[in-house]
């Protein structure tokens, strides 16, 4: 029996926009990026999220080499008709990988866009993708060509909305001049605030929503991470600067400051961190990367945390902008981020 949704709704994009739940579920971690995961628990978590009122599932065709899309497709097939009707799927495409899982750039050529979309539709088992976006801007292909190809898919009925991912201000403007852009997906958290100076103002000027990933910095500021936690060979966090050595010790010190505030508010550190992102604006939808029903339940509890001006001031004092040690990606991956380039 389907439960009545209890999650507030936010709207991505201008005009009629796209109404979505105030929290979305990021599914990347269910397909190997954080090491092994439990397939049955992953499916149960997707179902629990949708039954609780989450309407937005986020995936990428390169997560687990298509594994994540197949997983979501399996979850969708077992939903009741009304739950399936209100479920939206956001897909990132374009990453090039080899048999060992290494990344080799991005392909935003129109022919590649059409190819990627056809395979995603097949794996998901659906006739359309609700939001489609290139995962990283292809520096060798004008964004107008990539977005124009997605716009062709919209006209053909294969895609409903166009998104961007990790795009900088100039790219956002050029994309928006080509076709309506519903949202920008980009990392945004208490310790990743780079969007605030230029990117977020441009999105708001143009009426583009933000789906924020990494709101718990891949578990780093969840309140559950330990200094001596072992990381498997398949967990990409092991190569991430913020999770290494002195950087990790420093960053976990920031978490302890948040833990004190969370204790006063009667919530967990994770709930405080998610509530902070929710408080940054009604045009921002955090994506929570829960891989288990337990973590999902905790994340959904952030919706019950209301932060007043005093709470926000205390959080800002504890973790001011730029407080984190280390970049959010290894240097080789930072080079792929159009969002890190200075605007002209």
mmCIF file of C-alpha atoms in Angstrom, residues 15-343:
data_model
loop_
_atom_site.group_PDB
_atom_site.id
_atom_site.type_symbol
_atom_site.label_atom_id
_atom_site.label_comp_id
_atom_site.label_asym_id
_atom_site.label_seq_id
_atom_site.Cartn_x
_atom_site.Cartn_y
_atom_site.Cartn_z
ATOM 1 C CA UNK A 15 8.242 29.311 -15.598
ATOM 2 C CA UNK A 16 6.147 26.363 -14.543
ATOM 3 C CA UNK A 17 9.375 24.675 -13.461
ATOM 4 C CA UNK A 18 9.713 21.112 -12.244
ATOM 5 C CA UNK A 19 8.213 20.348 -8.812
ATOM 6 C CA UNK A 20 10.354 17.863 -6.873
ATOM 7 C CA UNK A 21 10.660 16.694 -3.293
ATOM 8 C CA UNK A 22 12.772 18.974 -1.089
ATOM 9 C CA UNK A 23 15.285 16.128 -0.753
ATOM 10 C CA UNK A 24 16.397 13.851 -3.576
ATOM 11 C CA UNK A 25 18.163 10.502 -3.401
ATOM 12 C CA UNK A 26 21.623 10.289 -4.954
ATOM 13 C CA UNK A 27 22.214 6.670 -5.956
ATOM 14 C CA UNK A 28 25.897 6.671 -6.944
ATOM 15 C CA UNK A 29 27.087 4.926 -3.783
ATOM 16 C CA UNK A 30 24.926 1.916 -4.557
ATOM 17 C CA UNK A 31 27.162 0.991 -7.488
ATOM 18 C CA UNK A 32 30.677 0.627 -6.221
ATOM 19 C CA UNK A 33 32.021 4.161 -5.995
ATOM 20 C CA UNK A 34 32.236 3.814 -2.216
ATOM 21 C CA UNK A 35 33.193 0.152 -2.289
ATOM 22 C CA UNK A 36 30.885 -2.841 -2.063
ATOM 23 C CA UNK A 37 27.175 -2.336 -1.474
ATOM 24 C CA UNK A 38 24.249 -4.640 -0.773
ATOM 25 C CA UNK A 39 21.921 -4.917 -3.776
ATOM 26 C CA UNK A 40 18.868 -5.936 -1.748
ATOM 27 C CA UNK A 41 19.423 -3.110 0.732
ATOM 28 C CA UNK A 42 19.982 -0.649 -2.111
ATOM 29 C CA UNK A 43 16.649 -1.595 -3.691
ATOM 30 C CA UNK A 44 14.933 -1.430 -0.306
ATOM 31 C CA UNK A 45 16.410 2.028 0.274
ATOM 32 C CA UNK A 46 15.174 3.327 -3.084
ATOM 33 C CA UNK A 47 11.701 1.973 -2.334
ATOM 34 C CA UNK A 48 11.717 3.419 1.192
ATOM 35 C CA UNK A 49 12.708 6.831 -0.155
ATOM 36 C CA UNK A 50 9.945 6.870 -2.749
ATOM 37 C CA UNK A 51 7.352 5.630 -0.268
ATOM 38 C CA UNK A 52 8.371 8.400 2.139
ATOM 39 C CA UNK A 53 7.713 11.009 -0.541
ATOM 40 C CA UNK A 54 11.083 11.469 -2.244
ATOM 41 C CA UNK A 55 10.346 11.990 -5.931
ATOM 42 C CA UNK A 56 13.813 12.617 -7.401
ATOM 43 C CA UNK A 57 16.359 9.850 -8.038
ATOM 44 C CA UNK A 58 19.776 10.870 -9.329
ATOM 45 C CA UNK A 59 22.067 8.561 -11.266
ATOM 46 C CA UNK A 60 24.772 8.528 -13.931
ATOM 47 C CA UNK A 61 25.199 6.126 -16.828
ATOM 48 C CA UNK A 62 28.837 5.621 -15.770
ATOM 49 C CA UNK A 63 28.046 4.673 -12.159
ATOM 50 C CA UNK A 64 29.175 1.069 -12.027
ATOM 51 C CA UNK A 65 29.354 1.000 -15.865
ATOM 52 C CA UNK A 66 25.557 1.049 -16.172
ATOM 53 C CA UNK A 67 24.962 -0.937 -12.968
ATOM 54 C CA UNK A 68 23.227 1.991 -11.263
ATOM 55 C CA UNK A 69 20.770 2.566 -14.084
ATOM 56 C CA UNK A 70 19.941 -1.143 -14.166
ATOM 57 C CA UNK A 71 19.417 -1.048 -10.390
ATOM 58 C CA UNK A 72 17.073 1.919 -10.633
ATOM 59 C CA UNK A 73 15.260 0.285 -13.536
ATOM 60 C CA UNK A 74 14.696 -2.791 -11.396
ATOM 61 C CA UNK A 75 13.407 -0.647 -8.535
ATOM 62 C CA UNK A 76 11.035 1.241 -10.833
ATOM 63 C CA UNK A 77 9.526 -1.914 -12.301
ATOM 64 C CA UNK A 78 8.317 -3.091 -8.904
ATOM 65 C CA UNK A 79 6.603 0.183 -7.937
ATOM 66 C CA UNK A 80 2.876 0.715 -7.807
ATOM 67 C CA UNK A 81 1.522 2.782 -10.696
ATOM 68 C CA UNK A 82 1.002 5.948 -8.657
ATOM 69 C CA UNK A 83 4.489 5.805 -7.131
ATOM 70 C CA UNK A 84 6.046 5.268 -10.554
ATOM 71 C CA UNK A 85 4.088 8.172 -12.005
ATOM 72 C CA UNK A 86 5.485 10.632 -9.496
ATOM 73 C CA UNK A 87 9.080 9.366 -9.611
ATOM 74 C CA UNK A 88 11.551 11.518 -11.535
ATOM 75 C CA UNK A 89 14.933 10.274 -12.726
ATOM 76 C CA UNK A 90 17.891 12.576 -13.312
ATOM 77 C CA UNK A 91 20.728 11.113 -15.410
ATOM 78 C CA UNK A 92 24.286 12.327 -15.965
ATOM 79 C CA UNK A 93 26.138 11.141 -19.062
ATOM 80 C CA UNK A 94 29.358 11.665 -20.940
ATOM 81 C CA UNK A 95 32.081 10.160 -18.752
ATOM 82 C CA UNK A 96 34.471 7.873 -20.634
ATOM 83 C CA UNK A 97 35.803 4.861 -18.706
ATOM 84 C CA UNK A 98 37.812 1.736 -19.402
ATOM 85 C CA UNK A 99 37.477 -1.881 -18.257
ATOM 86 C CA UNK A 100 39.488 -1.139 -15.115
ATOM 87 C CA UNK A 101 37.150 1.697 -14.162
ATOM 88 C CA UNK A 102 39.544 4.559 -14.887
ATOM 89 C CA UNK A 103 38.160 7.820 -16.279
ATOM 90 C CA UNK A 104 39.356 9.164 -19.640
ATOM 91 C CA UNK A 105 37.565 12.452 -20.116
ATOM 92 C CA UNK A 106 34.085 13.350 -21.330
ATOM 93 C CA UNK A 107 32.255 13.313 -24.647
ATOM 94 C CA UNK A 108 29.648 15.992 -25.320
ATOM 95 C CA UNK A 109 29.365 15.640 -29.104
ATOM 96 C CA UNK A 110 25.745 15.579 -30.340
ATOM 97 C CA UNK A 111 26.117 12.066 -31.781
ATOM 98 C CA UNK A 112 27.481 10.863 -28.434
ATOM 99 C CA UNK A 113 24.620 12.547 -26.568
ATOM 100 C CA UNK A 114 22.087 10.636 -28.636
ATOM 101 C CA UNK A 115 24.013 7.408 -28.148
ATOM 102 C CA UNK A 116 24.331 7.782 -24.378
ATOM 103 C CA UNK A 117 20.614 8.591 -24.054
ATOM 104 C CA UNK A 118 19.544 5.544 -26.057
ATOM 105 C CA UNK A 119 21.488 3.204 -23.779
ATOM 106 C CA UNK A 120 20.197 4.915 -20.625
ATOM 107 C CA UNK A 121 16.594 4.559 -21.753
ATOM 108 C CA UNK A 122 17.185 0.870 -22.350
ATOM 109 C CA UNK A 123 18.830 0.251 -18.978
ATOM 110 C CA UNK A 124 16.237 2.254 -17.069
ATOM 111 C CA UNK A 125 13.389 0.570 -18.920
ATOM 112 C CA UNK A 126 11.582 3.850 -19.515
ATOM 113 C CA UNK A 127 10.552 5.905 -22.527
ATOM 114 C CA UNK A 128 11.954 9.201 -21.214
ATOM 115 C CA UNK A 129 14.498 10.728 -18.848
ATOM 116 C CA UNK A 130 13.187 13.504 -16.634
ATOM 117 C CA UNK A 131 16.419 15.541 -16.375
ATOM 118 C CA UNK A 132 19.408 14.884 -18.616
ATOM 119 C CA UNK A 133 22.828 16.493 -18.209
ATOM 120 C CA UNK A 134 26.451 16.005 -19.159
ATOM 121 C CA UNK A 135 28.416 15.097 -16.040
ATOM 122 C CA UNK A 136 31.299 17.436 -16.840
ATOM 123 C CA UNK A 137 31.529 20.043 -19.559
ATOM 124 C CA UNK A 138 33.469 18.689 -22.535
ATOM 125 C CA UNK A 139 36.195 21.298 -23.188
ATOM 126 C CA UNK A 140 36.434 20.208 -26.819
ATOM 127 C CA UNK A 141 32.752 20.688 -27.631
ATOM 128 C CA UNK A 142 30.909 24.019 -27.307
ATOM 129 C CA UNK A 143 28.242 23.746 -24.614
ATOM 130 C CA UNK A 144 25.760 25.065 -27.175
ATOM 131 C CA UNK A 145 26.209 21.885 -29.216
ATOM 132 C CA UNK A 146 25.812 19.563 -26.228
ATOM 133 C CA UNK A 147 22.758 21.382 -24.864
ATOM 134 C CA UNK A 148 21.334 21.693 -28.367
ATOM 135 C CA UNK A 149 21.528 17.911 -28.762
ATOM 136 C CA UNK A 150 19.650 17.427 -25.480
ATOM 137 C CA UNK A 151 17.070 19.969 -26.682
ATOM 138 C CA UNK A 152 16.580 17.766 -29.759
ATOM 139 C CA UNK A 153 15.888 14.843 -27.393
ATOM 140 C CA UNK A 154 13.352 17.002 -25.565
ATOM 141 C CA UNK A 155 11.557 17.725 -28.839
ATOM 142 C CA UNK A 156 11.588 14.009 -29.656
ATOM 143 C CA UNK A 157 10.027 13.184 -26.274
ATOM 144 C CA UNK A 158 12.994 11.201 -24.939
ATOM 145 C CA UNK A 159 13.965 13.861 -22.359
ATOM 146 C CA UNK A 160 11.726 16.193 -20.349
ATOM 147 C CA UNK A 161 14.168 18.739 -18.887
ATOM 148 C CA UNK A 162 17.753 19.875 -19.481
ATOM 149 C CA UNK A 163 20.240 20.156 -16.641
ATOM 150 C CA UNK A 164 23.875 21.085 -16.195
ATOM 151 C CA UNK A 165 26.541 19.686 -13.897
ATOM 152 C CA UNK A 166 29.584 21.429 -12.376
ATOM 153 C CA UNK A 167 29.332 24.275 -14.894
ATOM 154 C CA UNK A 168 30.811 27.722 -14.325
ATOM 155 C CA UNK A 169 29.051 31.095 -14.752
ATOM 156 C CA UNK A 170 30.000 31.691 -18.398
ATOM 157 C CA UNK A 171 28.979 28.175 -19.418
ATOM 158 C CA UNK A 172 25.681 28.481 -17.567
ATOM 159 C CA UNK A 173 24.845 31.688 -19.429
ATOM 160 C CA UNK A 174 25.720 30.185 -22.812
ATOM 161 C CA UNK A 175 23.711 27.050 -22.094
ATOM 162 C CA UNK A 176 20.688 29.045 -20.948
ATOM 163 C CA UNK A 177 20.841 31.116 -24.142
ATOM 164 C CA UNK A 178 20.616 27.869 -26.128
ATOM 165 C CA UNK A 179 17.679 26.169 -24.372
ATOM 166 C CA UNK A 180 15.786 26.377 -21.064
ATOM 167 C CA UNK A 181 17.883 24.951 -18.219
ATOM 168 C CA UNK A 182 16.003 23.454 -15.284
ATOM 169 C CA UNK A 183 18.827 22.975 -12.800
ATOM 170 C CA UNK A 184 22.534 22.918 -12.150
ATOM 171 C CA UNK A 185 23.817 19.922 -10.233
ATOM 172 C CA UNK A 186 26.887 20.862 -8.236
ATOM 173 C CA UNK A 187 28.621 20.085 -4.968
ATOM 174 C CA UNK A 188 27.415 22.309 -2.131
ATOM 175 C CA UNK A 189 27.871 21.760 1.567
ATOM 176 C CA UNK A 190 29.139 23.453 4.686
ATOM 177 C CA UNK A 191 32.695 22.713 3.577
ATOM 178 C CA UNK A 192 32.172 23.165 -0.190
ATOM 179 C CA UNK A 193 30.825 26.675 -0.683
ATOM 180 C CA UNK A 194 32.490 27.702 -3.910
ATOM 181 C CA UNK A 195 29.177 28.300 -5.685
ATOM 182 C CA UNK A 196 28.172 31.212 -3.470
ATOM 183 C CA UNK A 197 30.248 33.997 -5.037
ATOM 184 C CA UNK A 198 29.333 33.707 -8.718
ATOM 185 C CA UNK A 199 27.576 30.483 -9.676
ATOM 186 C CA UNK A 200 24.561 30.658 -7.371
ATOM 187 C CA UNK A 201 23.837 34.335 -8.213
ATOM 188 C CA UNK A 202 23.917 33.520 -11.943
ATOM 189 C CA UNK A 203 21.549 30.594 -11.452
ATOM 190 C CA UNK A 204 19.143 32.795 -9.530
ATOM 191 C CA UNK A 205 19.363 35.566 -12.122
ATOM 192 C CA UNK A 206 18.449 33.068 -14.852
ATOM 193 C CA UNK A 207 15.837 31.132 -12.865
ATOM 194 C CA UNK A 208 17.854 27.918 -12.727
ATOM 195 C CA UNK A 209 17.442 25.636 -9.720
ATOM 196 C CA UNK A 210 20.285 23.861 -7.921
ATOM 197 C CA UNK A 211 20.436 20.194 -7.022
ATOM 198 C CA UNK A 212 23.205 20.005 -4.448
ATOM 199 C CA UNK A 213 25.244 16.829 -4.207
ATOM 200 C CA UNK A 214 27.881 16.061 -1.588
ATOM 201 C CA UNK A 215 25.858 17.757 1.154
ATOM 202 C CA UNK A 216 27.621 15.488 3.666
ATOM 203 C CA UNK A 217 30.876 15.606 1.717
ATOM 204 C CA UNK A 218 30.660 11.877 0.954
ATOM 205 C CA UNK A 219 30.208 11.039 4.617
ATOM 206 C CA UNK A 220 33.036 13.231 5.887
ATOM 207 C CA UNK A 221 30.742 15.610 7.781
ATOM 208 C CA UNK A 222 28.045 13.054 8.567
ATOM 209 C CA UNK A 223 29.209 12.663 12.143
ATOM 210 C CA UNK A 224 29.854 8.962 11.527
ATOM 211 C CA UNK A 225 33.344 9.121 9.985
ATOM 212 C CA UNK A 226 36.333 8.011 12.050
ATOM 213 C CA UNK A 227 39.994 8.939 11.619
ATOM 214 C CA UNK A 228 41.083 5.300 11.387
ATOM 215 C CA UNK A 229 38.264 4.061 9.159
ATOM 216 C CA UNK A 230 39.711 1.707 6.539
ATOM 217 C CA UNK A 231 38.889 2.366 2.900
ATOM 218 C CA UNK A 232 38.757 -0.419 0.340
ATOM 219 C CA UNK A 233 40.613 -0.301 -2.948
ATOM 220 C CA UNK A 234 37.360 0.463 -4.814
ATOM 221 C CA UNK A 235 36.388 3.394 -2.581
ATOM 222 C CA UNK A 236 37.400 6.537 -4.434
ATOM 223 C CA UNK A 237 37.435 8.554 -1.212
ATOM 224 C CA UNK A 238 40.831 7.009 -0.486
ATOM 225 C CA UNK A 239 42.314 9.250 -3.191
ATOM 226 C CA UNK A 240 40.380 12.349 -2.155
ATOM 227 C CA UNK A 241 42.530 14.995 -0.413
ATOM 228 C CA UNK A 242 39.998 15.798 2.310
ATOM 229 C CA UNK A 243 40.033 12.191 3.523
ATOM 230 C CA UNK A 244 43.794 11.920 3.872
ATOM 231 C CA UNK A 245 46.296 12.485 6.700
ATOM 232 C CA UNK A 246 46.376 15.872 8.384
ATOM 233 C CA UNK A 247 43.549 17.115 6.166
ATOM 234 C CA UNK A 248 41.264 14.446 7.588
ATOM 235 C CA UNK A 249 42.243 15.265 11.175
ATOM 236 C CA UNK A 250 41.535 18.935 10.573
ATOM 237 C CA UNK A 251 38.192 18.280 8.881
ATOM 238 C CA UNK A 252 37.010 15.925 11.604
ATOM 239 C CA UNK A 253 37.792 18.710 14.058
ATOM 240 C CA UNK A 254 35.242 20.842 12.202
ATOM 241 C CA UNK A 255 32.734 18.014 12.571
ATOM 242 C CA UNK A 256 33.187 18.062 16.339
ATOM 243 C CA UNK A 257 32.275 21.753 16.354
ATOM 244 C CA UNK A 258 29.108 20.872 14.458
ATOM 245 C CA UNK A 259 28.410 18.008 16.855
ATOM 246 C CA UNK A 260 28.210 20.455 19.747
ATOM 247 C CA UNK A 261 25.668 22.598 17.886
ATOM 248 C CA UNK A 262 23.674 19.559 16.786
ATOM 249 C CA UNK A 263 23.503 18.372 20.393
ATOM 250 C CA UNK A 264 21.994 21.684 21.434
ATOM 251 C CA UNK A 265 19.441 21.440 18.631
ATOM 252 C CA UNK A 266 18.555 17.829 19.440
ATOM 253 C CA UNK A 267 19.543 16.490 16.026
ATOM 254 C CA UNK A 268 22.421 14.539 14.502
ATOM 255 C CA UNK A 269 25.411 16.127 12.770
ATOM 256 C CA UNK A 270 24.164 14.818 9.422
ATOM 257 C CA UNK A 271 20.728 16.336 9.970
ATOM 258 C CA UNK A 272 22.281 19.678 10.907
ATOM 259 C CA UNK A 273 24.452 19.692 7.776
ATOM 260 C CA UNK A 274 21.544 18.808 5.501
ATOM 261 C CA UNK A 275 19.254 21.339 7.202
ATOM 262 C CA UNK A 276 21.883 24.024 6.585
ATOM 263 C CA UNK A 277 21.774 23.336 2.829
ATOM 264 C CA UNK A 278 17.968 23.308 2.890
ATOM 265 C CA UNK A 279 18.063 26.721 4.572
ATOM 266 C CA UNK A 280 20.145 28.255 1.778
ATOM 267 C CA UNK A 281 17.109 28.774 -0.436
ATOM 268 C CA UNK A 282 13.902 27.254 -1.760
ATOM 269 C CA UNK A 283 15.581 26.879 -5.161
ATOM 270 C CA UNK A 284 18.113 24.383 -3.748
ATOM 271 C CA UNK A 285 17.323 20.666 -3.483
ATOM 272 C CA UNK A 286 19.893 18.598 -1.561
ATOM 273 C CA UNK A 287 20.654 15.103 -2.837
ATOM 274 C CA UNK A 288 21.360 12.676 -0.007
ATOM 275 C CA UNK A 289 23.554 9.698 -0.860
ATOM 276 C CA UNK A 290 22.037 7.196 1.568
ATOM 277 C CA UNK A 291 22.841 3.564 0.753
ATOM 278 C CA UNK A 292 20.813 2.049 3.582
ATOM 279 C CA UNK A 293 17.372 2.605 5.041
ATOM 280 C CA UNK A 294 18.960 3.592 8.344
ATOM 281 C CA UNK A 295 20.959 6.419 6.801
ATOM 282 C CA UNK A 296 17.964 7.421 4.682
ATOM 283 C CA UNK A 297 15.781 7.722 7.784
ATOM 284 C CA UNK A 298 18.383 9.910 9.446
ATOM 285 C CA UNK A 299 18.657 12.142 6.372
ATOM 286 C CA UNK A 300 14.889 12.568 6.083
ATOM 287 C CA UNK A 301 14.889 13.721 9.695
ATOM 288 C CA UNK A 302 16.664 16.882 8.534
ATOM 289 C CA UNK A 303 13.322 18.057 7.170
ATOM 290 C CA UNK A 304 12.145 18.430 10.766
ATOM 291 C CA UNK A 305 15.121 20.619 11.737
ATOM 292 C CA UNK A 306 14.380 24.334 11.517
ATOM 293 C CA UNK A 307 17.395 26.597 11.865
ATOM 294 C CA UNK A 308 16.860 30.141 13.130
ATOM 295 C CA UNK A 309 19.237 33.073 12.681
ATOM 296 C CA UNK A 310 21.061 32.181 15.866
ATOM 297 C CA UNK A 311 21.596 28.596 14.730
ATOM 298 C CA UNK A 312 22.870 29.722 11.355
ATOM 299 C CA UNK A 313 25.243 32.217 12.950
ATOM 300 C CA UNK A 314 26.609 29.515 15.263
ATOM 301 C CA UNK A 315 27.144 27.150 12.333
ATOM 302 C CA UNK A 316 28.888 29.882 10.322
ATOM 303 C CA UNK A 317 31.184 30.633 13.256
ATOM 304 C CA UNK A 318 32.019 26.958 13.724
ATOM 305 C CA UNK A 319 32.645 26.233 10.045
ATOM 306 C CA UNK A 320 33.227 29.440 8.096
ATOM 307 C CA UNK A 321 33.679 29.438 4.318
ATOM 308 C CA UNK A 322 37.025 27.968 3.332
ATOM 309 C CA UNK A 323 37.470 26.125 6.626
ATOM 310 C CA UNK A 324 38.032 22.693 5.079
ATOM 311 C CA UNK A 325 41.501 21.319 4.433
ATOM 312 C CA UNK A 326 42.142 19.796 1.004
ATOM 313 C CA UNK A 327 40.410 20.008 -2.343
ATOM 314 C CA UNK A 328 37.142 18.165 -2.937
ATOM 315 C CA UNK A 329 38.656 16.012 -5.715
ATOM 316 C CA UNK A 330 42.162 14.835 -6.609
ATOM 317 C CA UNK A 331 44.065 17.319 -8.766
ATOM 318 C CA UNK A 332 43.473 15.326 -11.962
ATOM 319 C CA UNK A 333 39.708 15.478 -11.465
ATOM 320 C CA UNK A 334 39.681 19.116 -10.356
ATOM 321 C CA UNK A 335 41.024 19.922 -13.825
ATOM 322 C CA UNK A 336 37.758 18.614 -15.329
ATOM 323 C CA UNK A 337 35.566 21.011 -13.324
ATOM 324 C CA UNK A 338 34.311 23.910 -15.411
ATOM 325 C CA UNK A 339 32.825 25.252 -12.180
ATOM 326 C CA UNK A 340 36.328 25.858 -10.806
ATOM 327 C CA UNK A 341 37.346 28.107 -13.700
ATOM 328 C CA UNK A 342 37.273 31.858 -13.233
ATOM 329 C CA UNK A 343 34.609 33.665 -15.227
#
